[in-house]
Coordinates of C-alpha atoms in Angstrom, one line a residue:
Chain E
X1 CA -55.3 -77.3 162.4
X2 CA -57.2 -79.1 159.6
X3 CA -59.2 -76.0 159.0
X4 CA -55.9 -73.7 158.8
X5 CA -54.3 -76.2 156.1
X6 CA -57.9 -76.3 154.0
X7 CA -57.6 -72.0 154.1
X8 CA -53.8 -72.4 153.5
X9 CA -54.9 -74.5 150.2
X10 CA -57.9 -72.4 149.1
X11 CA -55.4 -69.6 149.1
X12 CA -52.7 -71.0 147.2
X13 CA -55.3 -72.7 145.2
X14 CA -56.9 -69.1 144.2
X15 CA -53.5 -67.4 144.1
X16 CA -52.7 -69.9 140.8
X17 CA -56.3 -69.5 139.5
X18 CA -55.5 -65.6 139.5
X19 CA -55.1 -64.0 136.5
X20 CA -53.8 -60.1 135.6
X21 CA -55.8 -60.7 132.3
X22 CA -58.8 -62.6 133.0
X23 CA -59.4 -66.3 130.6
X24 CA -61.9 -64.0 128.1
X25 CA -61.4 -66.7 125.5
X26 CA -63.0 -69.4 128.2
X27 CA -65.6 -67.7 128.7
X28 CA -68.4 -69.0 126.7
X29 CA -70.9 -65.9 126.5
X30 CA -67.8 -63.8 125.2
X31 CA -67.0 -65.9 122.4
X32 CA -70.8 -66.1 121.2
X33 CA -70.7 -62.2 121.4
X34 CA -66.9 -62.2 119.4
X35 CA -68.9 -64.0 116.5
X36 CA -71.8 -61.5 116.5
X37 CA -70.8 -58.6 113.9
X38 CA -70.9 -56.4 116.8
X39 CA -68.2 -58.0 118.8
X40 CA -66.1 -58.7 115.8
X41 CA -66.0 -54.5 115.5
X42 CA -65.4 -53.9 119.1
X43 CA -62.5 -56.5 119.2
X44 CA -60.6 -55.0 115.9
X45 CA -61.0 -51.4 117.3
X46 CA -59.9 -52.6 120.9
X47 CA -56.9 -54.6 118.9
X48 CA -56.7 -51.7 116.6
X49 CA -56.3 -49.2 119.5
X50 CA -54.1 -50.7 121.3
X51 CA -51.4 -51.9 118.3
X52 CA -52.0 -48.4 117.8
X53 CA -49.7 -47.1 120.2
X54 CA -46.8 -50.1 119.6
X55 CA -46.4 -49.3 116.0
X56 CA -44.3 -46.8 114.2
X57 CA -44.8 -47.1 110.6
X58 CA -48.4 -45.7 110.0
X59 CA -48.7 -47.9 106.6
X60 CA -48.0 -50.6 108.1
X61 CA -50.5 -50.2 110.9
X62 CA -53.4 -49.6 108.1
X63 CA -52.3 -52.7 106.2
X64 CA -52.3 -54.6 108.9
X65 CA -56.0 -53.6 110.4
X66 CA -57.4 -53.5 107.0
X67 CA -55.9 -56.8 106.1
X68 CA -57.6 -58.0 109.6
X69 CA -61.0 -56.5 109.5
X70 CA -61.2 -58.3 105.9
X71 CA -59.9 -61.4 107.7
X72 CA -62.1 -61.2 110.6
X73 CA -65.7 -60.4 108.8
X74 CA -64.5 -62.6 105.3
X75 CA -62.4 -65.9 107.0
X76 CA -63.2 -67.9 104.2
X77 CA -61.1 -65.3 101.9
X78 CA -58.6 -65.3 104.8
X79 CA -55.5 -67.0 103.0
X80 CA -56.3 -65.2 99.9
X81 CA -56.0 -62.0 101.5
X82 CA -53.2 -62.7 103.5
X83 CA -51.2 -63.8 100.2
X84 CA -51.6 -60.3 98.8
X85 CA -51.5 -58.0 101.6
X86 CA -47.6 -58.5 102.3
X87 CA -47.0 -57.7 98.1
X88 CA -49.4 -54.4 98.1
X89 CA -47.2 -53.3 101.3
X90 CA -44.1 -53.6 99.3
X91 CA -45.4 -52.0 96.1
X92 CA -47.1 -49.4 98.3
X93 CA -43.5 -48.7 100.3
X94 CA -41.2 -48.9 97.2
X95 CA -43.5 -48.0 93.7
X96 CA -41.2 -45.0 93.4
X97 CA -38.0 -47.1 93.1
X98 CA -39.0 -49.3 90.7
X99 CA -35.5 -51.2 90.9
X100 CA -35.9 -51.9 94.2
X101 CA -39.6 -53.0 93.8
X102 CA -38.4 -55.2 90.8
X103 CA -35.9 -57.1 92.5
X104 CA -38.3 -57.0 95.6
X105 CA -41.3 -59.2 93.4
X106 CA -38.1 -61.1 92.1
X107 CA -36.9 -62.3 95.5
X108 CA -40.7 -63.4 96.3
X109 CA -40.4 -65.3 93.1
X110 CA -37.3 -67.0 93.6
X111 CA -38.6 -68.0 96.8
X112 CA -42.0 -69.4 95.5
X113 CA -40.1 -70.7 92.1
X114 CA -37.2 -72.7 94.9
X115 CA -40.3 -74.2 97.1
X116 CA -41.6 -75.5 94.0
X117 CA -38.3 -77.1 92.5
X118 CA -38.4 -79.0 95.8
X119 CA -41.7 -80.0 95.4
X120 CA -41.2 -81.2 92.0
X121 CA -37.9 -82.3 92.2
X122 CA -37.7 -84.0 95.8
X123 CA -35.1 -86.4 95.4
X124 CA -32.8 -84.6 93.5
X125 CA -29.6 -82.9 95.3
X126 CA -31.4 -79.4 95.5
X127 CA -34.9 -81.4 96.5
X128 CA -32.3 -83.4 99.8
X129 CA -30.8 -80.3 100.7
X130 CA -32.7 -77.3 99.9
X131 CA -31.6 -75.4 103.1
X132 CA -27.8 -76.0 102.3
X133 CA -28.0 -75.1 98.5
X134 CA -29.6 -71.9 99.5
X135 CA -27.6 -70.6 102.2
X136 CA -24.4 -71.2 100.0
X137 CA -26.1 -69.4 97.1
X138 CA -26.5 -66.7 99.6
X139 CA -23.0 -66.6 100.5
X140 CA -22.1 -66.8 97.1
X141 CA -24.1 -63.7 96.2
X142 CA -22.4 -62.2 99.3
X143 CA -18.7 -62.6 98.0
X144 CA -19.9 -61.8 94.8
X145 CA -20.8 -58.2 95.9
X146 CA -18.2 -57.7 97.9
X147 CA -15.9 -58.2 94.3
X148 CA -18.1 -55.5 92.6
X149 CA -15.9 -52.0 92.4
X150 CA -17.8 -49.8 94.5
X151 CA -20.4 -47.3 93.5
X152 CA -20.8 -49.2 90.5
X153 CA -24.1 -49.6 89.2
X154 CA -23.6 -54.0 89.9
X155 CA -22.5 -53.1 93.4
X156 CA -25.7 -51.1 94.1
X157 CA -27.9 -53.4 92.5
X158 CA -25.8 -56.7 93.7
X159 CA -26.1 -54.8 97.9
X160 CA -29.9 -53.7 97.4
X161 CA -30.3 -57.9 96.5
X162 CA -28.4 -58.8 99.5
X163 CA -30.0 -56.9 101.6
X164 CA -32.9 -57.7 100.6
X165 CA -32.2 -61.6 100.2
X166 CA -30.7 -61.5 104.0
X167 CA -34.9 -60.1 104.8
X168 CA -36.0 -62.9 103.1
X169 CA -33.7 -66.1 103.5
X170 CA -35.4 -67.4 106.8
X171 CA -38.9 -67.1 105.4
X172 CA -37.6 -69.1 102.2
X173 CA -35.5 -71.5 104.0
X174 CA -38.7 -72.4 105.7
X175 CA -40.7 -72.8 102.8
X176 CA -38.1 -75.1 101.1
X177 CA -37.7 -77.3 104.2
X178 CA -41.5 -77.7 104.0
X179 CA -40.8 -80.3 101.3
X180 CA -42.0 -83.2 104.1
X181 CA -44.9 -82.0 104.9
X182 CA -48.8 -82.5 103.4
X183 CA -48.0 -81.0 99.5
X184 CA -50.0 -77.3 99.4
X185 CA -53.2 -77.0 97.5
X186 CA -52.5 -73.5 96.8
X187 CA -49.3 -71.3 97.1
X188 CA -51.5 -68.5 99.2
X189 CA -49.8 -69.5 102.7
X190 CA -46.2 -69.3 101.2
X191 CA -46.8 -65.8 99.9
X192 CA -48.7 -64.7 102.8
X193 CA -45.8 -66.4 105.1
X194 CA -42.6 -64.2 103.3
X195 CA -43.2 -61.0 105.2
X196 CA -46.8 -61.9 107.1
X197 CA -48.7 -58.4 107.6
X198 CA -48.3 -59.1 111.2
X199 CA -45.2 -57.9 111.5
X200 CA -41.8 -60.0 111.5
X201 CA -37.8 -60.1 111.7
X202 CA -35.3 -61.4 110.3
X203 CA -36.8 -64.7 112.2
X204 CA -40.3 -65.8 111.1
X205 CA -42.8 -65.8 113.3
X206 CA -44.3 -68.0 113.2
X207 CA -42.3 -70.0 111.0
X208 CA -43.6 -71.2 107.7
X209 CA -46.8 -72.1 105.6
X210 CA -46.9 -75.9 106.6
X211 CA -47.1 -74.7 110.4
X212 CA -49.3 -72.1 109.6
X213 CA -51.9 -74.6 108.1
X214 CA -51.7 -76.7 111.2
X215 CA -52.7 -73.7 113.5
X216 CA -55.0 -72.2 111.5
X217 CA -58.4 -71.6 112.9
X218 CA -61.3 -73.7 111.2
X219 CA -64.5 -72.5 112.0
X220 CA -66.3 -69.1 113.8
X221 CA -65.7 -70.2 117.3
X222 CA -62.1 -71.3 116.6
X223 CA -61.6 -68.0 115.1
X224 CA -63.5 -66.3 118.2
X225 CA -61.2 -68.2 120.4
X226 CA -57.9 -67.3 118.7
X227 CA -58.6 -64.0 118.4
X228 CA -59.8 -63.6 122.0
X229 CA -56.2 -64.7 122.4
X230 CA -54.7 -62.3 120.7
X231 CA -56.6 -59.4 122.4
X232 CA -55.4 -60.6 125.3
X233 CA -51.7 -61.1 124.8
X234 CA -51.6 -57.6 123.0
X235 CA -53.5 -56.4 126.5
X236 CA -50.3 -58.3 127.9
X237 CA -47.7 -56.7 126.1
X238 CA -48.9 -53.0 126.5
X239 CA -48.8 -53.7 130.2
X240 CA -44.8 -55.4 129.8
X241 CA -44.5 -52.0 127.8
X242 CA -45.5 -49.6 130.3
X243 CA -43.8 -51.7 132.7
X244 CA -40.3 -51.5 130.8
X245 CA -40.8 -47.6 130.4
X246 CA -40.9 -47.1 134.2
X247 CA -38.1 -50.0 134.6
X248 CA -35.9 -48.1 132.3
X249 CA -36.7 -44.5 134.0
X250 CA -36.4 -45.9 137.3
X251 CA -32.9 -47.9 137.3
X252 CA -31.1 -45.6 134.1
X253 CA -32.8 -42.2 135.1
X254 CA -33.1 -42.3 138.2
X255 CA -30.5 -44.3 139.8
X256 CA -27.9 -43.7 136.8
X257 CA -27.2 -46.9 136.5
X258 CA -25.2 -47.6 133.0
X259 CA -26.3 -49.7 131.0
X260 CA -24.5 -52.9 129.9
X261 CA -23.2 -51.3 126.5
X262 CA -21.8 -48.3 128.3
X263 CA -20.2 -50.2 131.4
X264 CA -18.1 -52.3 128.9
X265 CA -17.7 -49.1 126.6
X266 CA -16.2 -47.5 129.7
X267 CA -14.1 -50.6 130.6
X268 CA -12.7 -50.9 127.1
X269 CA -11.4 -47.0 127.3
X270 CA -10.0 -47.2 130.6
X271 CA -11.9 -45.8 132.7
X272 CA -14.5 -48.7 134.2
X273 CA -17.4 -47.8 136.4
X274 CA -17.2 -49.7 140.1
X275 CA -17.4 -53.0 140.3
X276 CA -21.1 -53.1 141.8
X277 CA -22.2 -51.4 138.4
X278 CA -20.8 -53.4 136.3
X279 CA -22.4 -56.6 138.1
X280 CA -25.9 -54.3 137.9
X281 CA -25.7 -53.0 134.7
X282 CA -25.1 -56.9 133.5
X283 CA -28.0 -58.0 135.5
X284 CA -30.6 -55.3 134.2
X285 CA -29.5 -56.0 131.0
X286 CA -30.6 -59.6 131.0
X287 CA -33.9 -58.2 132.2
X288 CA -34.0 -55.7 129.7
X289 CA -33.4 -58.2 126.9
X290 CA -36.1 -60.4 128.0
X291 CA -38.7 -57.7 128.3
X292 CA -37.8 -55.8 124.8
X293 CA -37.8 -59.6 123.5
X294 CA -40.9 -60.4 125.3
X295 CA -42.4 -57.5 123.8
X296 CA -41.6 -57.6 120.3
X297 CA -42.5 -61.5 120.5
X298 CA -46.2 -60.9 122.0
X299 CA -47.1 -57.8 119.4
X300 CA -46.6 -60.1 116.6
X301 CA -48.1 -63.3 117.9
X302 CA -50.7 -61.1 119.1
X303 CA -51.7 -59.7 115.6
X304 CA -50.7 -63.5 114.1
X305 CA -54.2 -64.4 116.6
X306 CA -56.1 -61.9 115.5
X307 CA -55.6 -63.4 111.8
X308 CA -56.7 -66.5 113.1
X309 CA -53.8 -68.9 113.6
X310 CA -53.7 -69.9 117.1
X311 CA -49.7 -69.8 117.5
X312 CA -47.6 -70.3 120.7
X313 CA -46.1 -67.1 122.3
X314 CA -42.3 -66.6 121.5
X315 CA -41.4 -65.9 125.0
X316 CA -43.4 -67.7 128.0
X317 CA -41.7 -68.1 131.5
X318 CA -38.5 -67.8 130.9
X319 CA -37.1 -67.2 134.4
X320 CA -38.9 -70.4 135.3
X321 CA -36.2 -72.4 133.7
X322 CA -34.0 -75.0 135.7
X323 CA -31.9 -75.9 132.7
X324 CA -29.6 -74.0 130.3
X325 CA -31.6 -75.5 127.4
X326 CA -35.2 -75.2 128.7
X327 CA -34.1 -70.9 128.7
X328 CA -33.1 -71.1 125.1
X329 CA -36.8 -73.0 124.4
X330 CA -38.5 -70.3 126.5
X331 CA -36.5 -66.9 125.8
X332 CA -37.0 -66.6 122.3
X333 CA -38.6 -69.6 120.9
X334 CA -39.3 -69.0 117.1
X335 CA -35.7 -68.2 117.1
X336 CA -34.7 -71.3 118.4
X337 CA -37.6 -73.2 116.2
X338 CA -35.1 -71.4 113.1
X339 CA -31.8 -73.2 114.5
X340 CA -33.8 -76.6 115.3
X341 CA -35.7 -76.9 111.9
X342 CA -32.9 -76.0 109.4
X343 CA -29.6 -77.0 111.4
X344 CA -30.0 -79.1 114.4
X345 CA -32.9 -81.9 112.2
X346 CA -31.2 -81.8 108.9
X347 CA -27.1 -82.4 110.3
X348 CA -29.1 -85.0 113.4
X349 CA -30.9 -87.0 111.4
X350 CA -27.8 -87.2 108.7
X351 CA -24.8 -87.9 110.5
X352 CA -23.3 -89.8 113.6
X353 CA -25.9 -91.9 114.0
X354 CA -24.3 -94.7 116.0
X355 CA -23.0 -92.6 118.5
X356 CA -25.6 -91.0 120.6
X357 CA -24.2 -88.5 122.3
X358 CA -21.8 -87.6 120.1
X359 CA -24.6 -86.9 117.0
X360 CA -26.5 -84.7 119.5
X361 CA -23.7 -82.3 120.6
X362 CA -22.7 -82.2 116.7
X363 CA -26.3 -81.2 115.9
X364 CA -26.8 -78.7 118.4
X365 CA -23.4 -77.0 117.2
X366 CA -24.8 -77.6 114.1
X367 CA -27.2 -74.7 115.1
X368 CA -26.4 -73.1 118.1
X369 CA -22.9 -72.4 117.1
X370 CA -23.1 -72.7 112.8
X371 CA -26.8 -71.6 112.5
X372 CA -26.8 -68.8 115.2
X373 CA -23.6 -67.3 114.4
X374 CA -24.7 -67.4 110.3
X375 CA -27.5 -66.0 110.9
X376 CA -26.8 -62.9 112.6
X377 CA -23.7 -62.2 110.7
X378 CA -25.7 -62.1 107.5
X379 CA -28.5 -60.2 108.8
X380 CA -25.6 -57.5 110.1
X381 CA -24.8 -57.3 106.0
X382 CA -24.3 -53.5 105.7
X383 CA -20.9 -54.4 108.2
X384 CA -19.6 -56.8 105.2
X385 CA -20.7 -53.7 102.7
X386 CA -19.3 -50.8 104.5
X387 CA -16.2 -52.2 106.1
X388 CA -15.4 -55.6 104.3
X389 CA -15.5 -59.1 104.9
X390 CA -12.3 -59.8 106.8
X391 CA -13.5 -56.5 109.3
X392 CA -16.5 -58.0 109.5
X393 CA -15.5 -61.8 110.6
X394 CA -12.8 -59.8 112.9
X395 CA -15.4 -57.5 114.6
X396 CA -17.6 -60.4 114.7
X397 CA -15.3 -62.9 116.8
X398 CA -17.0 -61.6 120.6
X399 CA -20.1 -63.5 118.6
X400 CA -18.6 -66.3 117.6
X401 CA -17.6 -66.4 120.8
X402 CA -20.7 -66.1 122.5
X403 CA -22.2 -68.8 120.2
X404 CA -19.7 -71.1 121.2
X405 CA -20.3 -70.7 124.9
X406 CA -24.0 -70.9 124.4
X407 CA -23.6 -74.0 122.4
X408 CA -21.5 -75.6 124.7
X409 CA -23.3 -75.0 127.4
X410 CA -26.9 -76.2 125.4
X411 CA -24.6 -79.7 124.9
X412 CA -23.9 -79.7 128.6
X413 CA -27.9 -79.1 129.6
X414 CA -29.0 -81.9 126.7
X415 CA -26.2 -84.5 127.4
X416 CA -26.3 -84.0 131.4
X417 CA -28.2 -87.5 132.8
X418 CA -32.1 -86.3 134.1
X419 CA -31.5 -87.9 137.4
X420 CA -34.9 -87.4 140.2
X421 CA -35.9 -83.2 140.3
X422 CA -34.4 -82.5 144.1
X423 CA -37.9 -82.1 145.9
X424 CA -39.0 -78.2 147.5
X425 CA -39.0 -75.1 146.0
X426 CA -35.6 -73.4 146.9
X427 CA -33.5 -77.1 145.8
X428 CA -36.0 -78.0 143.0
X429 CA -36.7 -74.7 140.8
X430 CA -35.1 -71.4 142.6
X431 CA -31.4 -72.3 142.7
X432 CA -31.3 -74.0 139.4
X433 CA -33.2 -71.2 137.6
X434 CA -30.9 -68.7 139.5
X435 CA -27.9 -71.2 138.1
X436 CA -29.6 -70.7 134.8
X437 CA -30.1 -66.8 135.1
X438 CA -26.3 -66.3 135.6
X439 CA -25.0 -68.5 132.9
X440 CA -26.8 -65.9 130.5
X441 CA -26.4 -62.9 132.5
X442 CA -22.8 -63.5 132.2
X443 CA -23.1 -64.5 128.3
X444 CA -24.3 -61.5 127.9
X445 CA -21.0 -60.0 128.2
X446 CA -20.0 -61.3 124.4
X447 CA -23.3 -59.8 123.1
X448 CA -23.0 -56.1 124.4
X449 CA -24.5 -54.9 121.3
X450 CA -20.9 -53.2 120.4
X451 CA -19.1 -54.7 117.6
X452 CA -15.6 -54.5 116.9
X453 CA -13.7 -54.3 120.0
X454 CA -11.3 -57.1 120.6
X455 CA -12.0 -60.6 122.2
X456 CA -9.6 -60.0 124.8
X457 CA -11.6 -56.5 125.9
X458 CA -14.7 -59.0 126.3
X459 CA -12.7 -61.6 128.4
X460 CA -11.1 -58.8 130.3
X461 CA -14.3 -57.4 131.4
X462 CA -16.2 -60.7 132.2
X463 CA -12.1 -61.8 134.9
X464 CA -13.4 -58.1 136.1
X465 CA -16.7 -58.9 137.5
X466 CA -14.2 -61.6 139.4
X467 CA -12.0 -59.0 140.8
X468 CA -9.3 -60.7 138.3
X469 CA -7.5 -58.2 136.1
X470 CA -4.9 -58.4 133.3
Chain I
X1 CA -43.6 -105.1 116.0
X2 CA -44.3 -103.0 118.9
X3 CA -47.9 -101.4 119.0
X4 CA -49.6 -98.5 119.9
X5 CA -49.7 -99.2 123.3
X6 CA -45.9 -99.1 123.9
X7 CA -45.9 -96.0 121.7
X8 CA -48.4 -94.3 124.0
X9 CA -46.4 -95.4 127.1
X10 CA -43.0 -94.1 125.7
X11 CA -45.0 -90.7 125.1
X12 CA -46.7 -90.8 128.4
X13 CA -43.2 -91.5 129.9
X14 CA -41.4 -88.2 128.4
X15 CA -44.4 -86.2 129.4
X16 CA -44.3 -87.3 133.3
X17 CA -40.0 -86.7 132.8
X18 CA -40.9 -82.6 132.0
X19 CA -43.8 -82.9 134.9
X20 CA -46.9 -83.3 132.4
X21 CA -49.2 -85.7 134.2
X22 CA -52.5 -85.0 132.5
X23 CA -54.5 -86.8 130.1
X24 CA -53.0 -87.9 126.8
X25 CA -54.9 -89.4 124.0
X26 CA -54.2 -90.8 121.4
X27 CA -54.4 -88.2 118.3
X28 CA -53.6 -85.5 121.2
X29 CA -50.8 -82.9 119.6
X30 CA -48.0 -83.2 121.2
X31 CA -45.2 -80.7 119.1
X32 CA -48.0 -78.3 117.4
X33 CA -49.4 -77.7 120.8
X34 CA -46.6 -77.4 122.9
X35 CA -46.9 -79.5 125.2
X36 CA -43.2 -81.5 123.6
X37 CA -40.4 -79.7 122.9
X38 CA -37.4 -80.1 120.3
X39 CA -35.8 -82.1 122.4
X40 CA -38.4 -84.4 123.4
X41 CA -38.8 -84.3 119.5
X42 CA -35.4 -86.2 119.1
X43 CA -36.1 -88.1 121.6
X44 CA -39.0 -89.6 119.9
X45 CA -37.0 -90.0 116.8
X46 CA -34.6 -92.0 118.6
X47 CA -37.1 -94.4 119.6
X48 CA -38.5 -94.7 116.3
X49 CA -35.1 -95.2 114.6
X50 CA -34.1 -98.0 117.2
X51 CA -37.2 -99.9 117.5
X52 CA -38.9 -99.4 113.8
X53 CA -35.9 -98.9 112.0
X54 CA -37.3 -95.7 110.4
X55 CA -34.4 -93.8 108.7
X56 CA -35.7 -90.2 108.4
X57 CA -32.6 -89.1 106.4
X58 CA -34.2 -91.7 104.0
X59 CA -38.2 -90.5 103.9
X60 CA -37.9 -87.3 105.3
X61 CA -38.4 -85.8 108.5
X62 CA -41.3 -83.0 109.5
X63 CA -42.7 -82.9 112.8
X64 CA -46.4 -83.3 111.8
X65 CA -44.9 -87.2 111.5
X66 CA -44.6 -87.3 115.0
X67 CA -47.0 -85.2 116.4
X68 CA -49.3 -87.3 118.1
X69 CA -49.8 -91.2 119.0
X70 CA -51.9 -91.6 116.1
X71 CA -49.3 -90.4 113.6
X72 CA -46.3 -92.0 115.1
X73 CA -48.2 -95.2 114.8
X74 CA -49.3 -94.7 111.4
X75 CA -45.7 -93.8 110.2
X76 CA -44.5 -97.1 112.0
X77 CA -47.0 -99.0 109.8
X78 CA -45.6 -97.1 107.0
X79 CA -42.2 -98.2 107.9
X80 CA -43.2 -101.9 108.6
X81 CA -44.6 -102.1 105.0
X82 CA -41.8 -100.3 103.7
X83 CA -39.6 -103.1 104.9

């Protein structure tokens, strides 16, 4: 009996030592041979290779292995060339429109010009509340373009600096909310942080300068280490790749199962797909999200390792999570890092502060609802162009919607009392993660990816799945 | 004044609450390297703002503050001179 429950424990005990990717970066004769010239070549072709086959935009591809083989075999040089890799990529893509490459060096230069205003300036009203002053400015320059007569020359100048504002607002906001930390010897990690040759969104990743000094590799062996790490979460992400191209063949090809866009689509014309579809096509689509997200979250942290700052994936275990908040931490984290940073700290630390609970639902509605729903109607800015502002907040209400849900149900999960974890696997992780997993599957419904049908098509859809209709 | 060694038990407390039992030292990271998240961030900030009297509305907030035992201390001292 004693032998069985030794084997029974070896097992399990290998089973969580196994690894799909083995711990390269542990491994201490690998990172002597990742500091050797020839392992430094063999890691940027494997890295190189395999980024190869993830990226679209050829230019962007040889900026970003010739900014890291300069990185990797010159690291003392690395912020340097970091600072002016991003600004040769954007006179490299736009030198032919030289308005759109003026005002492109201009918005970089408001951006360094506003992080040093705070610097200078950090008690003054701009210097308290950089974040705030910059957002409305945004807005402002918003409803100032949407007063321009169309096809003017003002209009396409004043839409060409939204547009290109609503690119750079997060990577600015972070910059001028950097005001606390250790004051910059150089400005090289703010320029290299607006549009980092890694690759980003809308979202930085992974957030700003003062974050990137924290993580940034010190020494060879650091350096070895980190980019071991990226190799290996890029080795990662091909595999979730290949994985989501079979998934997608497999339940969309194969078994013609719609996907969450068309079910409600179909729904919202009359014609709705049977009731079992529309319960699948929400559940792949939470699947879906989290691989695509997954994906796009591993190829940039990947190449932000391989430049030698030892970040934290954007998306690690999600499904693991027993509360609605822990998801949100887990799903898409620099995302979330966004909302906490510039929202949730700066309306926490400021107001209700003798009522506890009370200052931490504000805050986190302060983000999740205010910060989430801002941000992605901004970044959406050609809607406001082409169709409007009042279209736009109209075809927008499903996502207001959805960020009020989510931030509701992020109160709930914070303000909820942490009594004792129920004890075993099934009580303890599986049905709470499952509770988790169908709070967002059904979410889901207000984000279909289809703007501008009504709010009542998304609650009618989301009674359906209930066998309630009206 | 409370000392370092009620910090490090406050810490050592929110780390067993999210099922972190191993070693914690004292100028460990605890935000930078994930091992805290947002939330345990506030709740950090809370404890600083009821026991130390810190207002960061007032000095400023940024993570690196907080990050590990070490630094809460340190800003602690800062406050207790401060006052």
């Amino acid at each position: 009996m004693a032998a069985q429950t030794k084997s029974h424990e070896s097992m399990s005990s290998r089973w969580a030592e196994f690894r799909l990717i083995p711990r390269i970066e542990s491994d201490p004769w690998t990172v002597s041979f990742a500091q050797t010239t020839l392992g430094k070549a063999a890691m940027l072709a494997a890295f190189g290779g395999g980024i190869l086959v993830m990226m679209r935009d050829p230019l962007a591809w040889l900026a970003l292995m010739l900014g890291l083989t300069l990185i990797t075999f010159m690291p003392a040089r690395r912020r340097l060339i970091l600072a002016v890799a991003p600004i040769l990529l954007v006179v490299l893509q736009t030198f032919w429109k030289p308005l759109l490459l003026g005002l492109n060096l201009a918005v970089i230069a408001l951006g360094i010009f506003l992080y040093w205003c705070t610097m200078r300036w950090p008690k003054s009203r701009f210097g308290q509340r950089p974040v705030a002053f910059l957002l409305g400015g945004f807005s402002a320059l918003i409803l100032l373009a949407c007063a321009a007569a169309p096809q003017s020359l003002p209009y396409s100048i004043l839409w060409d600096l939204v547009g290109l504002m609503a690119s750079y607002i997060w990577f600015i906001a972070y910059a001028v909310s950097d005001r606390n930390s250790q004051p910059a010897r150089d400005l090289t990690l703010e320029l290299a942080s607006f549009h980092p040759v890694w690759g980003f969104t809308n979202t930085p990743f992974p957030k700003g300068a003062a974050y990137l000094r924290r993580i940034e590799a010190q020494n060879p062996e650091q350096l070895a280490i980190v980019q071991l790490k990226g190799l290996k979460l890029l080795a990662w992400t091909i595999l979730l790749a290949v994985f989501q191209f079979f998934w997608f063949r497999f339940f969309h090809g194969y078994l013609h199962i719609p996907t969450s866009t068309e079910a409600l689509t179909l729904s919202v014309h009359g014609t709705p797909v049977a009731w079992h579809l529309r319960w699948e096509s929400l559940i792949l689509a939470f699947f879906e999200l989290i691989l695509s997200i997954s994906i796009m979250g591993h190829r940039i942290i990947a190449g932000c390792r391989m430049a030698g700052f030892n970040a934290l994936r954007n998306t690690y275990r999600p499904l693991s999570s027993t509360t609605i908040a822990e998801f949100f931490n887990r799903f898409y984290y620099y995302f979330k890092e966004l909302l906490v940073d510039l929202f949730f700290y700066p309306v926490f630390l400021r107001y209700w502060k003798g009522h506890r609970r009370l200052r931490l639902a504000f805050a986190t509605f302060a983000a999740a609802f205010f910060g989430n729903a801002f941000y992605h109607f901004t970044r959406d800015w050609q809607m406001i162009r082409d169709h409007g502002i009042w279209v736009a907040i109209q075809d927008f209400r499903a996502y207001l919607c959805y960020c009020a849900i989510l931030a509701a149900g992020l109160c709930v999960s914070q303000l909820r009392k942490r009594g004792p974890m129920p004890t075993g696997f099934v009580r303890g992780r599986l049905v709470p993660a499952m509770g988790v997993c169908l709070f967002y599957c059904l979410l889901n419904v207000f984000d279909s990816g289809v703007q501008g049908y009504p709010l009542i098509s998304h609650f009618r859809y989301l009674a359906s799945l209930f066998f309630i209709h009206f | 004044m409370k000392g370092i060694a009620e910090i490090h038990d406050f810490v050592q407390s929110l780390l067993t609450r999210i099922g972190d039992d191993g070693p914690l030292a004292n100028q460990d990271s605890l935000l930078v390297s994930g091992r805290l998240q947002s939330i345990d961030a506030v709740e950090i900030v809370v404890f600083l703002e009821e026991n130390f009297a810190i207002d960061f509305a007032e000095i400023g907030f940024d993570r690196e503050q907080i990050d590990s035992i070490n630094a809460i201390y340190a800003l602690t001292q800062g406050a207790g001179n401060r006052n």
